[in-house]
Amino acid sequence: MKLFFRQLALNLQLPAILALAALTGGCATNPVTGESQFSLISASQEVAIGRKNYLPSQQSQGGRYVVDPDLNTYINSVGQKLAKVSDRPKLPYEFVVLNNDVPNAWALPGGKIAINRGLLIQLQDEAQLAAVLGHEIVHAAARHGATQQTQSILLGIGTTAASAIGSAYGYGGLAQQGSALGAAAMQAQYGQGQELESDEYGMSYMARAGYEPQAAVELQQLFVKLSAGRQQDRLSTFFASHPPSQKRVEENRKHAAKLAKGVRNKAQFQRAIARIKKDQPAYKAHQQALEYANKKNYAKAISSVKSAIKKQPNESLFHETLGKLQLQQKNQKAALSSFNKAVSLNPEYFSPKLYRGLTQAELKNYTAAERDLLSSTQLLPTQVAVYYLGEVTLAQGKKQDAQQYFQQAQAAGGELGAAAGDKLRSLGVQQ
């Protein structure tokens, strides 16, 4: 179990010929601008891709924020208000809040949109929120994701995009079912023109819905400020997909001057985010715990995460981190208790179930371990869960099941893939 704390990386593979053969399309009209654009992906395939990858993308980026369910309801209501006045109002739009500290937001094809808790805390009012969501709605409405996938496929460099298509239509394996279409991967190649297009038309959607368009100017000013003082490791993904610039500030200012004034709804927004604002000291204590852990100062890390739990005992993330730290100190029984609490607080998130399963395996509770590991893969298939499913089923004498799990883990490659290959050889399986 030495690989507990290695990154759960998913090895994406490219089923290029199969995926490309499955696609239909060609010349199409941008539903937002009316301009002609080339796409190998039909509108129905686009919706299917978004639907298939929405939950895995959420799972791979912290899962849904569940401490205050009313916040998700509020965000969805604002998003739906904007979607109704968009150029593709009949897309199956969804809007969720992710439990992630990084100030980010993203859109998958077909109108599947997410905003991180870490961005909401940076905003001041509902108009600024509308600027974020309006921008992401344009990415979906203008088929930017489909355009980028098409370009990647044609250039032969679209491993992630093509894998996502393969996943949506059944070509993919273990890794593709995991987080093949994370938002950063989908948007990392957006060009400046697409970003400016999303700014401009997103502001139009804001005005149609009655919001103050000046908020979009303020949003870009915020991003420029964050970019100037960013911590590269935490914000590089966001700024790769949403490159801020003074040019975007000025362009937004020009567009805002042409649009009708609207509401800010600051009081409503501040009420909606009151819980996460109150819990900021807890999240900061948790971040400090992670920093201590990275420096291998586990005593201070545990002290910090316990402080976070004291401030907000209903945050599953804090209990999960405590459990990981307790595992690091070989205190499996305490870790199991922490993971039990984390699962009870957020039963729809894969990570605490995965770590509880690994802990049960360490304690040789193989039946419970198998149950948790399987449950975690139903939410987000990961190589580490599949590998240890091989371990625990083998320990129970279920050699055929173990063989299948090790074969899946081996196919994903990497260190665990090599370890799975060793297990298969020990079982007498020809490679």
CSV table of C-alpha atoms in Angstrom, one decimal:
chain,number,residue,atom,x,y,z
A,1,MET,CA,0.0,0.0,0.0
A,2,LYS,CA,3.0,2.3,-0.5
A,3,LEU,CA,1.3,4.1,-3.3
A,4,PHE,CA,-1.5,5.6,-1.2
A,5,PHE,CA,-0.3,9.2,-1.6
A,6,ARG,CA,0.8,9.1,-5.2
A,7,GLN,CA,-1.2,11.3,-7.6
A,8,LEU,CA,-4.2,9.4,-9.0
A,9,ALA,CA,-3.2,10.1,-12.6
A,10,LEU,CA,-5.3,8.7,-15.4
A,11,ASN,CA,-3.5,7.6,-18.6
A,12,LEU,CA,-5.5,8.9,-21.5
A,13,GLN,CA,-5.3,6.9,-24.7
A,14,LEU,CA,-6.2,8.0,-28.2
A,15,PRO,CA,-8.7,5.8,-30.1
A,16,ALA,CA,-8.3,8.1,-33.1
A,17,ILE,CA,-9.4,6.1,-36.0
A,18,LEU,CA,-12.5,4.6,-34.2
A,19,ALA,CA,-13.5,8.0,-32.7
A,20,LEU,CA,-13.1,9.8,-36.0
A,21,ALA,CA,-15.1,7.2,-37.9
A,22,ALA,CA,-17.9,7.6,-35.4
A,23,LEU,CA,-18.2,11.3,-36.0
A,24,THR,CA,-20.4,13.1,-38.4
A,25,GLY,CA,-20.5,16.7,-39.3
A,26,GLY,CA,-18.7,19.3,-41.5
A,27,CYS,CA,-19.5,22.9,-42.2
A,28,ALA,CA,-21.8,24.4,-39.6
A,29,THR,CA,-23.0,27.8,-38.4
A,30,ASN,CA,-21.9,29.2,-35.1
A,31,PRO,CA,-25.3,29.6,-33.3
A,32,VAL,CA,-24.1,32.7,-31.5
A,33,THR,CA,-22.3,34.7,-34.2
A,34,GLY,CA,-23.9,33.3,-37.3
A,35,GLU,CA,-20.5,32.7,-38.8
A,36,SER,CA,-19.6,29.5,-40.6
A,37,GLN,CA,-17.3,27.1,-38.8
A,38,PHE,CA,-16.1,23.6,-39.4
A,39,SER,CA,-17.0,20.8,-36.9
A,40,LEU,CA,-16.7,17.0,-37.0
A,41,ILE,CA,-19.1,16.8,-34.1
A,42,SER,CA,-22.8,17.0,-34.4
A,43,ALA,CA,-25.0,18.9,-32.0
A,44,SER,CA,-26.4,15.7,-30.6
A,45,GLN,CA,-22.9,14.2,-30.1
A,46,GLU,CA,-21.9,17.4,-28.4
A,47,VAL,CA,-24.7,17.1,-25.9
A,48,ALA,CA,-23.9,13.4,-25.3
A,49,ILE,CA,-20.2,14.2,-24.6
A,50,GLY,CA,-21.1,16.9,-22.1
A,51,ARG,CA,-23.6,14.6,-20.3
A,52,LYS,CA,-21.2,11.7,-20.2
A,53,ASN,CA,-18.3,13.7,-18.8
A,54,TYR,CA,-20.1,16.1,-16.5
A,55,LEU,CA,-20.1,14.0,-13.3
A,56,PRO,CA,-16.6,12.6,-13.8
A,57,SER,CA,-15.3,16.1,-14.4
A,58,GLN,CA,-16.9,17.2,-11.1
A,59,GLN,CA,-15.6,14.2,-9.3
A,60,SER,CA,-12.0,14.8,-10.5
A,61,GLN,CA,-12.1,18.5,-9.4
A,62,GLY,CA,-13.3,18.2,-5.8
A,63,GLY,CA,-16.9,17.1,-6.2
A,64,ARG,CA,-20.0,19.2,-5.5
A,65,TYR,CA,-20.0,21.6,-2.6
A,66,VAL,CA,-22.6,20.1,-0.2
A,67,VAL,CA,-22.1,22.0,3.1
A,68,ASP,CA,-24.8,24.5,1.9
A,69,PRO,CA,-27.1,22.9,-0.7
A,70,ASP,CA,-29.0,26.2,-1.0
A,71,LEU,CA,-26.0,27.7,-2.7
A,72,ASN,CA,-26.2,25.2,-5.6
A,73,THR,CA,-29.9,26.0,-5.9
A,74,TYR,CA,-29.1,29.8,-6.1
A,75,ILE,CA,-26.3,29.4,-8.6
A,76,ASN,CA,-28.4,27.2,-10.9
A,77,SER,CA,-31.3,29.7,-10.7
A,78,VAL,CA,-29.0,32.5,-11.9
A,79,GLY,CA,-27.5,30.3,-14.6
A,80,GLN,CA,-30.9,29.2,-15.9
A,81,LYS,CA,-32.0,32.8,-16.1
A,82,LEU,CA,-29.1,33.6,-18.4
A,83,ALA,CA,-29.5,30.4,-20.4
A,84,LYS,CA,-33.1,31.3,-21.3
A,85,VAL,CA,-31.9,34.4,-23.1
A,86,SER,CA,-28.9,32.7,-24.8
A,87,ASP,CA,-28.7,31.8,-28.5
A,88,ARG,CA,-29.2,28.1,-27.6
A,89,PRO,CA,-31.9,28.2,-24.8
A,90,LYS,CA,-32.9,24.6,-25.4
A,91,LEU,CA,-29.6,23.0,-24.5
A,92,PRO,CA,-29.9,20.9,-21.3
A,93,TYR,CA,-28.0,23.5,-19.1
A,94,GLU,CA,-26.9,22.6,-15.6
A,95,PHE,CA,-24.9,24.7,-13.1
A,96,VAL,CA,-23.1,23.4,-10.1
A,97,VAL,CA,-20.7,24.6,-7.4
A,98,LEU,CA,-17.6,22.6,-6.9
A,99,ASN,CA,-15.8,22.2,-3.6
A,100,ASN,CA,-12.5,23.6,-4.9
A,101,ASP,CA,-10.4,26.5,-3.6
A,102,VAL,CA,-9.1,27.5,-7.0
A,103,PRO,CA,-11.0,30.5,-8.5
A,104,ASN,CA,-12.2,28.8,-11.6
A,105,ALA,CA,-15.3,28.1,-13.8
A,106,TRP,CA,-15.8,26.0,-16.8
A,107,ALA,CA,-18.2,24.7,-19.4
A,108,LEU,CA,-18.5,21.3,-21.2
A,109,PRO,CA,-20.2,20.9,-24.5
A,110,GLY,CA,-24.0,20.8,-24.2
A,111,GLY,CA,-24.3,23.4,-21.5
A,112,LYS,CA,-22.8,21.6,-18.5
A,113,ILE,CA,-21.2,24.3,-16.4
A,114,ALA,CA,-19.5,24.5,-13.0
A,115,ILE,CA,-18.1,27.3,-10.8
A,116,ASN,CA,-15.7,26.7,-7.9
A,117,ARG,CA,-16.3,27.8,-4.4
A,118,GLY,CA,-12.9,29.5,-4.7
A,119,LEU,CA,-14.2,31.9,-7.4
A,120,LEU,CA,-17.5,32.7,-5.7
A,121,ILE,CA,-15.7,34.0,-2.7
A,122,GLN,CA,-13.9,36.5,-4.9
A,123,LEU,CA,-17.1,38.0,-6.4
A,124,GLN,CA,-19.1,40.9,-4.9
A,125,ASP,CA,-22.6,40.6,-6.4
A,126,GLU,CA,-24.9,38.7,-8.6
A,127,ALA,CA,-24.0,40.7,-11.6
A,128,GLN,CA,-20.4,39.6,-11.4
A,129,LEU,CA,-21.7,36.0,-11.0
A,130,ALA,CA,-23.8,36.6,-14.1
A,131,ALA,CA,-20.6,37.7,-16.0
A,132,VAL,CA,-18.9,34.4,-15.1
A,133,LEU,CA,-21.8,32.2,-16.0
A,134,GLY,CA,-22.7,34.3,-19.1
A,135,HIS,CA,-19.2,33.8,-20.4
A,136,GLU,CA,-19.3,30.0,-19.8
A,137,ILE,CA,-22.8,29.8,-21.5
A,138,VAL,CA,-21.3,31.3,-24.6
A,139,HIS,CA,-18.6,28.7,-24.7
A,140,ALA,CA,-21.3,26.1,-24.8
A,141,ALA,CA,-23.8,28.0,-27.0
A,142,ALA,CA,-21.1,28.9,-29.6
A,143,ARG,CA,-19.8,25.3,-29.7
A,144,HIS,CA,-16.3,26.3,-28.7
A,145,GLY,CA,-15.6,22.9,-27.2
A,146,ALA,CA,-16.7,21.1,-30.3
A,147,THR,CA,-14.6,23.4,-32.4
A,148,GLN,CA,-11.5,22.8,-30.3
A,149,GLN,CA,-12.0,19.0,-30.4
A,150,THR,CA,-12.3,19.1,-34.2
A,151,GLN,CA,-9.1,21.1,-34.5
A,152,SER,CA,-7.2,18.8,-32.2
A,153,ILE,CA,-8.4,15.7,-34.0
A,154,LEU,CA,-7.4,17.1,-37.4
A,155,LEU,CA,-4.0,18.1,-36.1
A,156,GLY,CA,-3.5,14.7,-34.5
A,157,ILE,CA,-2.7,16.1,-31.1
A,158,GLY,CA,-6.1,15.8,-29.5
A,159,THR,CA,-5.5,12.9,-27.1
A,160,THR,CA,-7.8,14.3,-24.4
A,161,ALA,CA,-10.5,15.5,-26.8
A,162,ALA,CA,-10.6,12.3,-28.8
A,163,SER,CA,-10.5,10.2,-25.7
A,164,ALA,CA,-13.5,12.0,-24.4
A,165,ILE,CA,-15.4,11.3,-27.6
A,166,GLY,CA,-14.3,7.7,-27.4
A,167,SER,CA,-15.6,7.6,-23.8
A,168,ALA,CA,-18.9,9.0,-24.7
A,169,TYR,CA,-19.4,6.3,-27.4
A,170,GLY,CA,-18.0,3.4,-25.6
A,171,TYR,CA,-14.5,3.2,-27.1
A,172,GLY,CA,-12.7,4.1,-23.9
A,173,GLY,CA,-11.2,2.1,-21.1
A,174,LEU,CA,-10.7,2.7,-17.5
A,175,ALA,CA,-8.9,6.0,-17.8
A,176,GLN,CA,-11.3,7.6,-20.2
A,177,GLN,CA,-14.2,6.9,-17.9
A,178,GLY,CA,-12.5,8.8,-15.2
A,179,SER,CA,-11.8,12.5,-15.9
A,180,ALA,CA,-11.2,12.5,-19.6
A,181,LEU,CA,-13.0,15.7,-20.1
A,182,GLY,CA,-11.9,17.9,-17.2
A,183,ALA,CA,-12.7,21.5,-17.9
A,184,ALA,CA,-9.1,22.6,-18.1
A,185,ALA,CA,-8.3,20.1,-20.7
A,186,MET,CA,-11.4,21.1,-22.7
A,187,GLN,CA,-10.7,24.8,-22.6
A,188,ALA,CA,-6.9,24.9,-22.4
A,189,GLN,CA,-6.6,25.6,-26.2
A,190,TYR,CA,-9.3,28.3,-26.4
A,191,GLY,CA,-7.9,31.1,-28.6
A,192,GLN,CA,-8.1,34.8,-27.8
A,193,GLY,CA,-10.8,35.2,-30.3
A,194,GLN,CA,-13.1,32.7,-28.6
A,195,GLU,CA,-12.4,34.3,-25.2
A,196,LEU,CA,-13.2,37.7,-26.5
A,197,GLU,CA,-16.3,36.3,-28.2
A,198,SER,CA,-17.5,34.8,-24.9
A,199,ASP,CA,-16.9,38.0,-23.1
A,200,GLU,CA,-18.8,40.1,-25.7
A,201,TYR,CA,-21.9,37.8,-26.1
A,202,GLY,CA,-21.9,36.9,-22.4
A,203,MET,CA,-22.3,40.6,-21.7
A,204,SER,CA,-25.2,40.7,-24.1
A,205,TYR,CA,-26.8,37.8,-22.2
A,206,MET,CA,-26.3,39.7,-19.0
A,207,ALA,CA,-28.1,42.8,-20.4
A,208,ARG,CA,-30.9,40.7,-21.8
A,209,ALA,CA,-31.4,39.1,-18.3
A,210,GLY,CA,-31.4,42.6,-16.7
A,211,TYR,CA,-27.9,42.6,-15.1
A,212,GLU,CA,-25.4,45.4,-15.0
A,213,PRO,CA,-22.8,44.8,-17.8
A,214,GLN,CA,-20.1,46.8,-16.0
A,215,ALA,CA,-19.7,43.8,-13.8
A,216,ALA,CA,-18.0,42.0,-16.6
A,217,VAL,CA,-15.4,44.8,-16.7
A,218,GLU,CA,-14.8,44.4,-13.0
A,219,LEU,CA,-14.5,40.6,-13.4
A,220,GLN,CA,-11.7,40.9,-15.9
A,221,GLN,CA,-10.0,43.5,-13.7
A,222,LEU,CA,-10.2,40.9,-10.9
A,223,PHE,CA,-8.6,38.3,-13.1
A,224,VAL,CA,-5.8,40.6,-14.1
A,225,LYS,CA,-5.1,41.3,-10.4
A,226,LEU,CA,-5.2,37.6,-9.5
A,227,SER,CA,-2.9,36.8,-12.4
A,228,ALA,CA,-0.3,39.4,-11.3
A,229,GLY,CA,0.0,37.8,-7.9
A,230,ARG,CA,-0.9,34.3,-8.7
A,231,GLN,CA,0.5,31.2,-7.1
A,232,GLN,CA,1.5,29.3,-10.3
A,233,ASP,CA,0.7,25.8,-9.0
A,234,ARG,CA,-2.9,26.8,-8.0
A,235,LEU,CA,-3.9,29.2,-10.7
A,236,SER,CA,-2.0,28.2,-13.8
A,237,THR,CA,-4.8,25.9,-15.1
A,238,PHE,CA,-7.4,28.7,-14.8
A,239,PHE,CA,-5.3,31.3,-16.5
A,240,ALA,CA,-4.3,28.8,-19.3
A,241,SER,CA,-8.0,28.5,-20.1
A,242,HIS,CA,-9.0,32.1,-19.3
A,243,PRO,CA,-6.0,34.3,-20.1
A,244,PRO,CA,-6.6,37.7,-18.5
A,245,SER,CA,-5.3,40.8,-20.1
A,246,GLN,CA,-5.8,44.6,-20.0
A,247,LYS,CA,-7.0,44.2,-23.6
A,248,ARG,CA,-10.0,42.2,-22.4
A,249,VAL,CA,-10.7,44.8,-19.7
A,250,GLU,CA,-10.8,47.5,-22.4
A,251,GLU,CA,-12.8,45.5,-24.8
A,252,ASN,CA,-15.4,44.7,-22.1
A,253,ARG,CA,-15.5,48.4,-21.2
A,254,LYS,CA,-16.4,49.3,-24.8
A,255,HIS,CA,-19.1,46.6,-24.9
A,256,ALA,CA,-20.5,47.7,-21.6
A,257,ALA,CA,-20.9,51.3,-22.8
A,258,LYS,CA,-23.3,50.1,-25.5
A,259,LEU,CA,-25.5,48.1,-23.3
A,260,ALA,CA,-28.4,49.1,-21.0
A,261,LYS,CA,-27.7,49.4,-17.3
A,262,GLY,CA,-29.0,46.7,-15.0
A,263,VAL,CA,-29.2,45.3,-11.5
A,264,ARG,CA,-26.4,44.3,-9.2
A,265,ASN,CA,-28.3,42.2,-6.7
A,266,LYS,CA,-25.5,42.5,-4.1
A,267,ALA,CA,-27.6,41.7,-1.1
A,268,GLN,CA,-29.0,38.5,-2.6
A,269,PHE,CA,-25.6,37.3,-3.6
A,270,GLN,CA,-24.0,38.1,-0.3
A,271,ARG,CA,-26.8,36.1,1.5
A,272,ALA,CA,-26.2,33.2,-0.9
A,273,ILE,CA,-22.5,33.0,-0.2
A,274,ALA,CA,-22.7,33.8,3.5
A,275,ARG,CA,-21.9,30.3,4.5
A,276,ILE,CA,-18.7,30.0,2.5
A,277,LYS,CA,-17.6,33.5,3.6
A,278,LYS,CA,-18.1,32.5,7.2
A,279,ASP,CA,-16.2,29.3,6.6
A,280,GLN,CA,-13.2,31.0,5.0
A,281,PRO,CA,-11.0,30.7,8.2
A,282,ALA,CA,-11.7,27.0,8.2
A,283,TYR,CA,-10.7,26.6,4.5
A,284,LYS,CA,-7.5,28.7,5.2
A,285,ALA,CA,-6.6,26.4,8.1
A,286,HIS,CA,-7.1,23.4,5.8
A,287,GLN,CA,-4.8,25.0,3.2
A,288,GLN,CA,-2.3,25.5,5.9
A,289,ALA,CA,-2.6,21.8,6.8
A,290,LEU,CA,-1.8,20.8,3.2
A,291,GLU,CA,1.2,23.1,3.2
A,292,TYR,CA,2.5,21.6,6.4
A,293,ALA,CA,1.9,18.1,5.0
A,294,ASN,CA,3.9,18.9,1.8
A,295,LYS,CA,6.8,19.9,4.1
A,296,LYS,CA,6.3,16.5,6.0
A,297,ASN,CA,5.4,18.4,9.2
A,298,TYR,CA,2.6,16.0,10.0
A,299,ALA,CA,2.1,17.1,13.6
A,300,LYS,CA,1.3,20.7,12.6
A,301,ALA,CA,-0.7,19.5,9.6
A,302,ILE,CA,-2.9,17.5,11.9
A,303,SER,CA,-3.3,20.4,14.3
A,304,SER,CA,-4.3,22.7,11.4
A,305,VAL,CA,-6.9,20.4,9.9
A,306,LYS,CA,-8.4,19.7,13.4
A,307,SER,CA,-8.7,23.5,13.7
A,308,ALA,CA,-10.5,23.5,10.4
A,309,ILE,CA,-12.9,20.8,11.6
A,310,LYS,CA,-13.6,22.7,14.8
A,311,LYS,CA,-14.5,25.7,12.7
A,312,GLN,CA,-16.7,23.8,10.2
A,313,PRO,CA,-17.4,20.2,11.3
A,314,ASN,CA,-19.7,19.5,8.4
A,315,GLU,CA,-17.0,19.8,5.7
A,316,SER,CA,-16.2,16.3,4.4
A,317,LEU,CA,-13.0,17.5,2.9
A,318,PHE,CA,-11.4,18.3,6.3
A,319,HIS,CA,-12.2,14.8,7.7
A,320,GLU,CA,-10.8,13.2,4.6
A,321,THR,CA,-7.5,15.1,4.9
A,322,LEU,CA,-7.3,14.2,8.6
A,323,GLY,CA,-7.7,10.6,7.6
A,324,LYS,CA,-5.0,10.8,5.0
A,325,LEU,CA,-2.6,12.3,7.6
A,326,GLN,CA,-3.5,9.6,10.1
A,327,LEU,CA,-2.7,7.0,7.5
A,328,GLN,CA,0.6,8.7,7.0
A,329,GLN,CA,1.3,8.1,10.6
A,330,LYS,CA,0.2,4.4,10.4
A,331,ASN,CA,-2.9,5.1,12.6
A,332,GLN,CA,-5.3,3.1,10.5
A,333,LYS,CA,-8.1,2.9,13.1
A,334,ALA,CA,-8.2,6.6,13.6
A,335,ALA,CA,-8.0,7.1,9.8
A,336,LEU,CA,-11.0,4.7,9.3
A,337,SER,CA,-13.0,6.8,11.7
A,338,SER,CA,-12.2,10.0,9.8
A,339,PHE,CA,-13.0,8.5,6.5
A,340,ASN,CA,-16.3,7.2,7.9
A,341,LYS,CA,-17.2,10.7,8.9
A,342,ALA,CA,-16.1,12.1,5.5
A,343,VAL,CA,-18.3,9.6,3.6
A,344,SER,CA,-21.3,10.3,5.8
A,345,LEU,CA,-21.0,14.0,5.1
A,346,ASN,CA,-20.6,13.6,1.3
A,347,PRO,CA,-21.6,10.1,0.2
A,348,GLU,CA,-21.7,11.1,-3.5
A,349,TYR,CA,-17.9,11.9,-3.7
A,350,PHE,CA,-15.5,9.2,-4.7
A,351,SER,CA,-12.4,10.1,-2.8
A,352,PRO,CA,-13.3,9.4,0.9
A,353,LYS,CA,-14.7,6.0,-0.3
A,354,LEU,CA,-11.5,5.2,-2.1
A,355,TYR,CA,-9.4,6.0,0.9
A,356,ARG,CA,-11.7,4.2,3.3
A,357,GLY,CA,-11.4,1.2,1.0
A,358,LEU,CA,-7.6,1.4,1.0
A,359,THR,CA,-7.7,1.6,4.8
A,360,GLN,CA,-10.0,-1.4,5.1
A,361,ALA,CA,-7.6,-3.3,2.9
A,362,GLU,CA,-4.7,-2.4,5.3
A,363,LEU,CA,-6.8,-3.6,8.2
A,364,LYS,CA,-7.5,-6.8,6.2
A,365,ASN,CA,-11.2,-6.1,6.2
A,366,TYR,CA,-11.3,-7.3,2.6
A,367,THR,CA,-15.1,-7.5,2.1
A,368,ALA,CA,-15.6,-3.9,3.3
A,369,ALA,CA,-12.6,-2.8,1.2
A,370,GLU,CA,-14.0,-4.4,-1.9
A,371,ARG,CA,-17.4,-2.7,-1.3
A,372,ASP,CA,-15.8,0.8,-0.8
A,373,LEU,CA,-13.4,0.5,-3.8
A,374,LEU,CA,-16.2,-0.6,-6.1
A,375,SER,CA,-18.4,2.2,-4.8
A,376,SER,CA,-15.6,4.7,-5.5
A,377,THR,CA,-15.2,3.5,-9.1
A,378,GLN,CA,-18.9,3.9,-9.8
A,379,LEU,CA,-18.4,7.6,-9.1
A,380,LEU,CA,-14.9,8.0,-10.7
A,381,PRO,CA,-13.0,5.0,-12.0
A,382,THR,CA,-9.3,5.3,-11.0
A,383,GLN,CA,-6.4,3.1,-11.6
A,384,VAL,CA,-5.5,2.9,-7.9
A,385,ALA,CA,-9.0,1.7,-7.0
A,386,VAL,CA,-8.9,-1.0,-9.7
A,387,TYR,CA,-5.4,-2.1,-8.7
A,388,TYR,CA,-6.4,-2.6,-5.1
A,389,LEU,CA,-9.6,-4.3,-6.1
A,390,GLY,CA,-7.2,-6.8,-7.6
A,391,GLU,CA,-5.4,-7.0,-4.3
A,392,VAL,CA,-8.4,-7.5,-2.1
A,393,THR,CA,-10.2,-9.9,-4.4
A,394,LEU,CA,-7.0,-12.0,-4.6
A,395,ALA,CA,-6.8,-12.0,-0.8
A,396,GLN,CA,-10.4,-13.4,-0.8
A,397,GLY,CA,-9.4,-16.2,-3.2
A,398,LYS,CA,-11.3,-14.7,-6.1
A,399,LYS,CA,-8.5,-15.2,-8.6
A,400,GLN,CA,-10.5,-14.6,-11.8
A,401,ASP,CA,-11.8,-11.3,-10.5
A,402,ALA,CA,-8.4,-10.3,-9.4
A,403,GLN,CA,-6.9,-11.1,-12.8
A,404,GLN,CA,-9.5,-8.9,-14.5
A,405,TYR,CA,-8.8,-6.0,-12.2
A,406,PHE,CA,-5.0,-6.3,-12.6
A,407,GLN,CA,-5.4,-6.4,-16.4
A,408,GLN,CA,-7.4,-3.2,-16.3
A,409,ALA,CA,-4.8,-1.5,-14.0
A,410,GLN,CA,-2.0,-2.7,-16.2
A,411,ALA,CA,-3.6,-1.2,-19.3
A,412,ALA,CA,-3.5,2.2,-17.7
A,413,GLY,CA,0.3,2.1,-17.5
A,414,GLY,CA,2.6,3.8,-15.1
A,415,GLU,CA,4.0,2.5,-11.8
A,416,LEU,CA,0.7,0.8,-10.8
A,417,GLY,CA,0.4,-0.6,-14.2
A,418,ALA,CA,3.9,-2.2,-13.9
A,419,ALA,CA,2.9,-3.5,-10.4
A,420,ALA,CA,-0.3,-5.0,-11.9
A,421,GLY,CA,1.8,-6.7,-14.6
A,422,ASP,CA,4.0,-8.3,-11.8
A,423,LYS,CA,0.8,-9.6,-10.1
A,424,LEU,CA,-0.5,-11.1,-13.4
A,425,ARG,CA,2.9,-12.9,-13.9
A,426,SER,CA,2.7,-14.3,-10.4
A,427,LEU,CA,-0.8,-15.6,-11.3
A,428,GLY,CA,0.7,-17.3,-14.3
A,429,VAL,CA,-1.1,-15.0,-16.8
A,430,GLN,CA,0.7,-14.6,-20.1
A,431,GLN,CA,1.4,-11.0,-21.0
